mmCIF file of C-alpha atoms in Angstrom:
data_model
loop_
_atom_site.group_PDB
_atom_site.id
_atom_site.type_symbol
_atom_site.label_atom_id
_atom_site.label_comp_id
_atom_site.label_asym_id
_atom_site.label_seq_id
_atom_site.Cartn_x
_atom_site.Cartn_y
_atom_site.Cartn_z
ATOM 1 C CA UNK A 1 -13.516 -8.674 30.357
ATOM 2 C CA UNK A 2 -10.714 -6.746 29.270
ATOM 3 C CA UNK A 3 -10.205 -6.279 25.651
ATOM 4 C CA UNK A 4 -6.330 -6.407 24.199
ATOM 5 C CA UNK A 5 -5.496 -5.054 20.707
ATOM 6 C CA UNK A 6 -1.889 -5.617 19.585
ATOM 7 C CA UNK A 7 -0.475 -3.511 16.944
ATOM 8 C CA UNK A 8 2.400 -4.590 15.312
ATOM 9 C CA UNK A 9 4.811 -2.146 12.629
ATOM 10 C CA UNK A 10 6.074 -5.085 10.991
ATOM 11 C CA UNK A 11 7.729 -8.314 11.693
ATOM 12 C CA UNK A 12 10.702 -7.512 13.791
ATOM 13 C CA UNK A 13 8.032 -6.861 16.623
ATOM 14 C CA UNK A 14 7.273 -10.559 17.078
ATOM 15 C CA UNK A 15 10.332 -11.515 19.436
ATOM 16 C CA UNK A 16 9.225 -8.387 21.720
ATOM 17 C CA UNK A 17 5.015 -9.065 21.176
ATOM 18 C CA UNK A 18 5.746 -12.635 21.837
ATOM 19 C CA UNK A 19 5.547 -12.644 25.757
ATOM 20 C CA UNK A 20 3.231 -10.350 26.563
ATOM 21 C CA UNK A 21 0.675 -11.673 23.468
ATOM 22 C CA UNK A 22 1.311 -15.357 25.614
ATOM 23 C CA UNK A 23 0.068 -14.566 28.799
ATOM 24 C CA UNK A 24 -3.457 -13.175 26.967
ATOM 25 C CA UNK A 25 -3.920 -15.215 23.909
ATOM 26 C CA UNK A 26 -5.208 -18.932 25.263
ATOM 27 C CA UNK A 27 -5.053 -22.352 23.696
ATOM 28 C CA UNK A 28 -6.368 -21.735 20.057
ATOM 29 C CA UNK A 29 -5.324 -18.435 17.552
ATOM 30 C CA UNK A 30 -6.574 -18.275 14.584
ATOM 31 C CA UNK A 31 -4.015 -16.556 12.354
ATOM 32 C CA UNK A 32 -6.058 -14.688 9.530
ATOM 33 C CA UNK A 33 -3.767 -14.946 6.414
ATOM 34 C CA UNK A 34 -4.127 -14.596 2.903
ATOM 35 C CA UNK A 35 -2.944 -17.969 1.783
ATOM 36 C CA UNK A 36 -2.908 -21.139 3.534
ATOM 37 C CA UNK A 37 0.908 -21.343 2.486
ATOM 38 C CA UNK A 38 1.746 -18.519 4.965
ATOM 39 C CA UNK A 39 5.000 -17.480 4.527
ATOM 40 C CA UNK A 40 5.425 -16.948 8.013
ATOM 41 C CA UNK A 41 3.264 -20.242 8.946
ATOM 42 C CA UNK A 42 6.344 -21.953 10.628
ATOM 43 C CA UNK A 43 8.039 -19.079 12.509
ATOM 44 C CA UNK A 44 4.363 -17.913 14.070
ATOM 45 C CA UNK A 45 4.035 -21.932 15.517
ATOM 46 C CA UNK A 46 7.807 -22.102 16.675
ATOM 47 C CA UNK A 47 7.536 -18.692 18.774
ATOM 48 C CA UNK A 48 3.877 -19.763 20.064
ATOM 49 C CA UNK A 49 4.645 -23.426 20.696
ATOM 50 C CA UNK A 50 2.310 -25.170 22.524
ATOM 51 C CA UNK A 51 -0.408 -23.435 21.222
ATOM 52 C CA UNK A 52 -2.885 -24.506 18.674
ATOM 53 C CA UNK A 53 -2.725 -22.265 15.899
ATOM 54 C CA UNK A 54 -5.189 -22.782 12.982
ATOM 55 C CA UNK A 55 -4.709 -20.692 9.935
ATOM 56 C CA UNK A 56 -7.575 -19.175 8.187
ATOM 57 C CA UNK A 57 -7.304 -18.329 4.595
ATOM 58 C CA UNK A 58 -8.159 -18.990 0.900
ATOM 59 C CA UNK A 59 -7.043 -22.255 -0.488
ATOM 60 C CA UNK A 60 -4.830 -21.270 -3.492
ATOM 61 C CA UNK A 61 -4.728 -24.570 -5.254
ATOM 62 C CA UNK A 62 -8.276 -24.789 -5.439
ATOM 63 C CA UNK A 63 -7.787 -22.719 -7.853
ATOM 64 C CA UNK A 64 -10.069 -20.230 -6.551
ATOM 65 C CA UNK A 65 -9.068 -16.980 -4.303
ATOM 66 C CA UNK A 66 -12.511 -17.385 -2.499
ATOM 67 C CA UNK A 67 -12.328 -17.595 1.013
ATOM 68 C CA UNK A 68 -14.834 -21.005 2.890
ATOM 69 C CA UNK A 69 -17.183 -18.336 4.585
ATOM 70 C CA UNK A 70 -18.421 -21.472 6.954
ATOM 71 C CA UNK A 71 -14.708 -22.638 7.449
ATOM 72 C CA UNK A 72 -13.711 -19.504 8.193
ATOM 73 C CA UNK A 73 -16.614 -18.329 10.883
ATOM 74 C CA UNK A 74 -16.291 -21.061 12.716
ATOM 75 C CA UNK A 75 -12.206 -20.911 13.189
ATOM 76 C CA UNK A 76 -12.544 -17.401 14.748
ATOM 77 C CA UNK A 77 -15.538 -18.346 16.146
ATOM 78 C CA UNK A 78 -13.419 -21.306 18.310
ATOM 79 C CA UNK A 79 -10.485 -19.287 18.891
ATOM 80 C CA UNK A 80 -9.486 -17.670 22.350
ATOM 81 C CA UNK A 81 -7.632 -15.133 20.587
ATOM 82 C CA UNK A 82 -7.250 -13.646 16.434
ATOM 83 C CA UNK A 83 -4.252 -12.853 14.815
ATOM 84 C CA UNK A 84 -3.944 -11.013 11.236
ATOM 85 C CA UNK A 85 -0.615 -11.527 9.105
ATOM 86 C CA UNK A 86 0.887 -8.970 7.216
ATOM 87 C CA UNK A 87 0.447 -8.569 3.205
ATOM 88 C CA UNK A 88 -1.319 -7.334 0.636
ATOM 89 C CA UNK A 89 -4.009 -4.840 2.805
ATOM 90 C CA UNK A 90 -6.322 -4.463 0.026
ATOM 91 C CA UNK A 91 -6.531 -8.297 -0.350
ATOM 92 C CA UNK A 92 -6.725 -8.332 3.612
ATOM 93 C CA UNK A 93 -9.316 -5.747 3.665
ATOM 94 C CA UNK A 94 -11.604 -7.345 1.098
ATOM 95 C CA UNK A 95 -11.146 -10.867 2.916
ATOM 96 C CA UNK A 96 -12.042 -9.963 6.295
ATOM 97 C CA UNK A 97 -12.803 -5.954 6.218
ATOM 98 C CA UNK A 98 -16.304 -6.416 5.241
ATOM 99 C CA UNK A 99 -19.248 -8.758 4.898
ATOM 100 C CA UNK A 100 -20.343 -11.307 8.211
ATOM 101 C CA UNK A 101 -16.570 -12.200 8.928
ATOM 102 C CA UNK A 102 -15.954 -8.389 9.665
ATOM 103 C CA UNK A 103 -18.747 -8.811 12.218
ATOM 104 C CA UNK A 104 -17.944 -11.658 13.542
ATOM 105 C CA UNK A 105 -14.089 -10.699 14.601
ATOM 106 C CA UNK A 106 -15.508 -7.177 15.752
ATOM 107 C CA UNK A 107 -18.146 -9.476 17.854
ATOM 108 C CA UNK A 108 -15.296 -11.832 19.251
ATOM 109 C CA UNK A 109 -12.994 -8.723 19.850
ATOM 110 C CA UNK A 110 -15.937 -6.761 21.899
ATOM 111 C CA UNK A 111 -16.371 -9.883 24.230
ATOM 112 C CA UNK A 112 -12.638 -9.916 24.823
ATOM 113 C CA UNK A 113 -10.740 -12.267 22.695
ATOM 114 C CA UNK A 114 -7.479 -10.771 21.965
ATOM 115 C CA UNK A 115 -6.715 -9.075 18.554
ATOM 116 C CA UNK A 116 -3.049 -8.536 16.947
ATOM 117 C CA UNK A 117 -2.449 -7.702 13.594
ATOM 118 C CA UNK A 118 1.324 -6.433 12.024
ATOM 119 C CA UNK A 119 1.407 -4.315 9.029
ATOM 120 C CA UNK A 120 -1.812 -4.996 6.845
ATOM 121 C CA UNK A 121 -3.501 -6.491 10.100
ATOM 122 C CA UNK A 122 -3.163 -3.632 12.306
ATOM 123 C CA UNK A 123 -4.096 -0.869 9.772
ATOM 124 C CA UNK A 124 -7.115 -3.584 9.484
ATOM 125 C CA UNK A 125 -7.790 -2.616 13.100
ATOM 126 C CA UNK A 126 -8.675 0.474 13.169
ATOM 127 C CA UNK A 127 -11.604 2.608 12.239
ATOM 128 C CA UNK A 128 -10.564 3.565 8.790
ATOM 129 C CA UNK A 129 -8.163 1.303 7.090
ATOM 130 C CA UNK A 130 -5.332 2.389 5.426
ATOM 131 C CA UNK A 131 -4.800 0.789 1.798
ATOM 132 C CA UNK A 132 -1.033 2.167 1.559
ATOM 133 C CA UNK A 133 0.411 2.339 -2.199
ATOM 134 C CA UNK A 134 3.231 0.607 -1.282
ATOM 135 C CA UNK A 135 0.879 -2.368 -1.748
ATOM 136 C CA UNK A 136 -0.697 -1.860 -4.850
ATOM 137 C CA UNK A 137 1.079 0.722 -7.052
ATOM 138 C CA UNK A 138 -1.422 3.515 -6.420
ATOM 139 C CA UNK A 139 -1.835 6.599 -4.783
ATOM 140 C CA UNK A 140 -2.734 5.749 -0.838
ATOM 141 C CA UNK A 141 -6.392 5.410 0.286
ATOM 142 C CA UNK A 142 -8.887 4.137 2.870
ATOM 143 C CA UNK A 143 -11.363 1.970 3.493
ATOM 144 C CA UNK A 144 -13.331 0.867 6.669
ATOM 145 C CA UNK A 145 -11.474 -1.072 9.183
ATOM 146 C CA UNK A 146 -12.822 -3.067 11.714
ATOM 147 C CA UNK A 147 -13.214 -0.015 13.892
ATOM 148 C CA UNK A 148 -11.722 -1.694 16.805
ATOM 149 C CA UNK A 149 -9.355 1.353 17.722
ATOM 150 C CA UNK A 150 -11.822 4.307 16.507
ATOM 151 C CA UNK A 151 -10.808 8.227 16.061
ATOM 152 C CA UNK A 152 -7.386 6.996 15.373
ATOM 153 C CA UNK A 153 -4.610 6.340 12.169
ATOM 154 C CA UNK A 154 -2.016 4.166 12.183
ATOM 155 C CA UNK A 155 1.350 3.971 10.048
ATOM 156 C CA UNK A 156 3.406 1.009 9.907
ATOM 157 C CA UNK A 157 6.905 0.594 8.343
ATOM 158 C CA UNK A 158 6.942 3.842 9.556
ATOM 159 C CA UNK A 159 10.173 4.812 8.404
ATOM 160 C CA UNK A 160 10.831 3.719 5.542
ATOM 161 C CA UNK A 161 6.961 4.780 4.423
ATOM 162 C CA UNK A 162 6.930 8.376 4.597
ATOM 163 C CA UNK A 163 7.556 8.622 8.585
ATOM 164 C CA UNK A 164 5.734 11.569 10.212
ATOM 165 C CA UNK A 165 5.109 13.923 7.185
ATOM 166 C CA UNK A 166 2.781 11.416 5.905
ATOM 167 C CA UNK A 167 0.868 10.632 8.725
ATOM 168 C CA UNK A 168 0.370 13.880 8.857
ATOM 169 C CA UNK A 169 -1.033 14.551 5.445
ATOM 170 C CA UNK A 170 -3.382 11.364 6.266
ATOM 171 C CA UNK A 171 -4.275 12.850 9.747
ATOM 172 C CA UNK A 172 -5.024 16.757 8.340
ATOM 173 C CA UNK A 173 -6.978 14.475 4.768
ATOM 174 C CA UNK A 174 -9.362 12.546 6.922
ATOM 175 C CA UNK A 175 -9.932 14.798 9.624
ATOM 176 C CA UNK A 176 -8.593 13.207 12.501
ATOM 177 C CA UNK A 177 -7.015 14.046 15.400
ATOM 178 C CA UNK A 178 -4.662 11.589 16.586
ATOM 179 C CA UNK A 179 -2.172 9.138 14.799
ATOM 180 C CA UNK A 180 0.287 6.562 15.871
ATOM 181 C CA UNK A 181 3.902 5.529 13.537
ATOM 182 C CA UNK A 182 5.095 2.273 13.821
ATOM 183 C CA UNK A 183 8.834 1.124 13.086
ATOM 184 C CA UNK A 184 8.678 -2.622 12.033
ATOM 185 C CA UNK A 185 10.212 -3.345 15.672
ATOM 186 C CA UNK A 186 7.391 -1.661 17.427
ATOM 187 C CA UNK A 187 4.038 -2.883 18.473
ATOM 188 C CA UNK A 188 1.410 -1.218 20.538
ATOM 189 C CA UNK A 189 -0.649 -2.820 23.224
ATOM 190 C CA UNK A 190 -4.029 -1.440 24.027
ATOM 191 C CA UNK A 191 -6.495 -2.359 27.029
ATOM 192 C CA UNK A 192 -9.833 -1.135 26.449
ATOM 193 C CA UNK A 193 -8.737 1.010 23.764
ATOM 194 C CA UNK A 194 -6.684 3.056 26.757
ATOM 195 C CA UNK A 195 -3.436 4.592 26.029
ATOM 196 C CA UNK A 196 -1.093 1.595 25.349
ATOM 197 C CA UNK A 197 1.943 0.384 26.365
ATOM 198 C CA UNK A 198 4.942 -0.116 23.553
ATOM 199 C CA UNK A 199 7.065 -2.933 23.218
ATOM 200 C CA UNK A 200 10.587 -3.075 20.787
ATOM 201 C CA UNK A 201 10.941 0.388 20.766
ATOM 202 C CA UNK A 202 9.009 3.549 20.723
ATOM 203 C CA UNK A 203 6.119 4.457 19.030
ATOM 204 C CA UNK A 204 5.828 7.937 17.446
ATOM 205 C CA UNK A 205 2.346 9.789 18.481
ATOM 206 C CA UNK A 206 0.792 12.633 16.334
ATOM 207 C CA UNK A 207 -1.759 14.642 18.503
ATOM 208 C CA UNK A 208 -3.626 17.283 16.276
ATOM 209 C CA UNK A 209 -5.779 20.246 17.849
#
């Protein structure tokens, strides 16, 4: 089967991923988040209507930022296709970036249930995460991703967040050869990690010898 990674710059890409992300993504997403009050919760169920879309993410007025392990496993476990929000990507990386949930969406994406994630999803994709500044208040830095898109870096928000000369940097810092910028209109549609398709707009591609 097919696998189908969607990478999204930022949120004006929904109208454009929208179509294309319907005729792939089945009955049930599960939309990884980082709260259950989504800010986005309503606007992701009007575009896909008449799917069933289940959102995974730490109950807040629990009073805990825990995430239900169990809860959580078997939502993506039951999905036809996963979907990461946009956010805080160190929070996102911590939540789903490591420990059995990172194996388990790697597992579900492998077996061809579609992936999409904008902003902190997508850098969540690939093979080492980028934990951009912008977030947190600190310098830029990695992690590892999810590994889904390996041999590869990704910038999103691409212009207003330092464009090519910092992909660049990131490309020539982590020794790696090829790196894609996304403009919050853009996403980026991969089929067995092949080169993609664009929708919203053009993507910028870095190519280093």
């Amino acid at each position: 089967m097919t696998r189908q990674l969607f990478l999204l710059g930022g949120m004006s890409a929904l109208d454009a991923f929208t179509p294309p992300w319907l005729k792939v993504c089945g009955e049930r997403v599960a939309v990884l988040s980082y709260a259950l009050s989504e800010k986005h919760a309503a606007l992701y169920r009007d575009l896909w209507a008449g799917r069933q879309v289940e959102f995974v993410a730490p109950d807040e007025e629990s009073g805990t930022l825990d995430l239900d392990l169990d809860w959580a496993a078997a939502a993506i476990a039951g999905a036809s296709a996963i979907f990461v929000a946009g956010g805080d990507t160190s929070r996102y990386h911590d939540l789903y970036g490591t420990g059995p949930l990172r194996e388990l969406i790697c597992t579900r994406y492998r077996s061809g249930v579609p992936y999409a994630g904008v902003s902190a999803g997508a850098l969540l994709a690939l093979e080492q995460c980028l934990i951009p500044g912008q977030d947190s208040g600190v310098p830029d830095r990695f992690g590892p991703g999810l590994g889904l898109l390996p041999g590869t870096l990704l910038g999103v928000h691409f212009a207003e967040w330092g464009g090519a000369a910092t992909l660049h940097r990131h490309l020539r810092a982590r020794h790696m050869a090829t790196g894609w910028g996304l403009d919050d209109c853009v996403t980026l549609h991969f089929r067995d990690e092949a080169e993609p398709v664009s929708y919203g707009g053009s993507a910028f591609l870095i190519r280093l010898s």
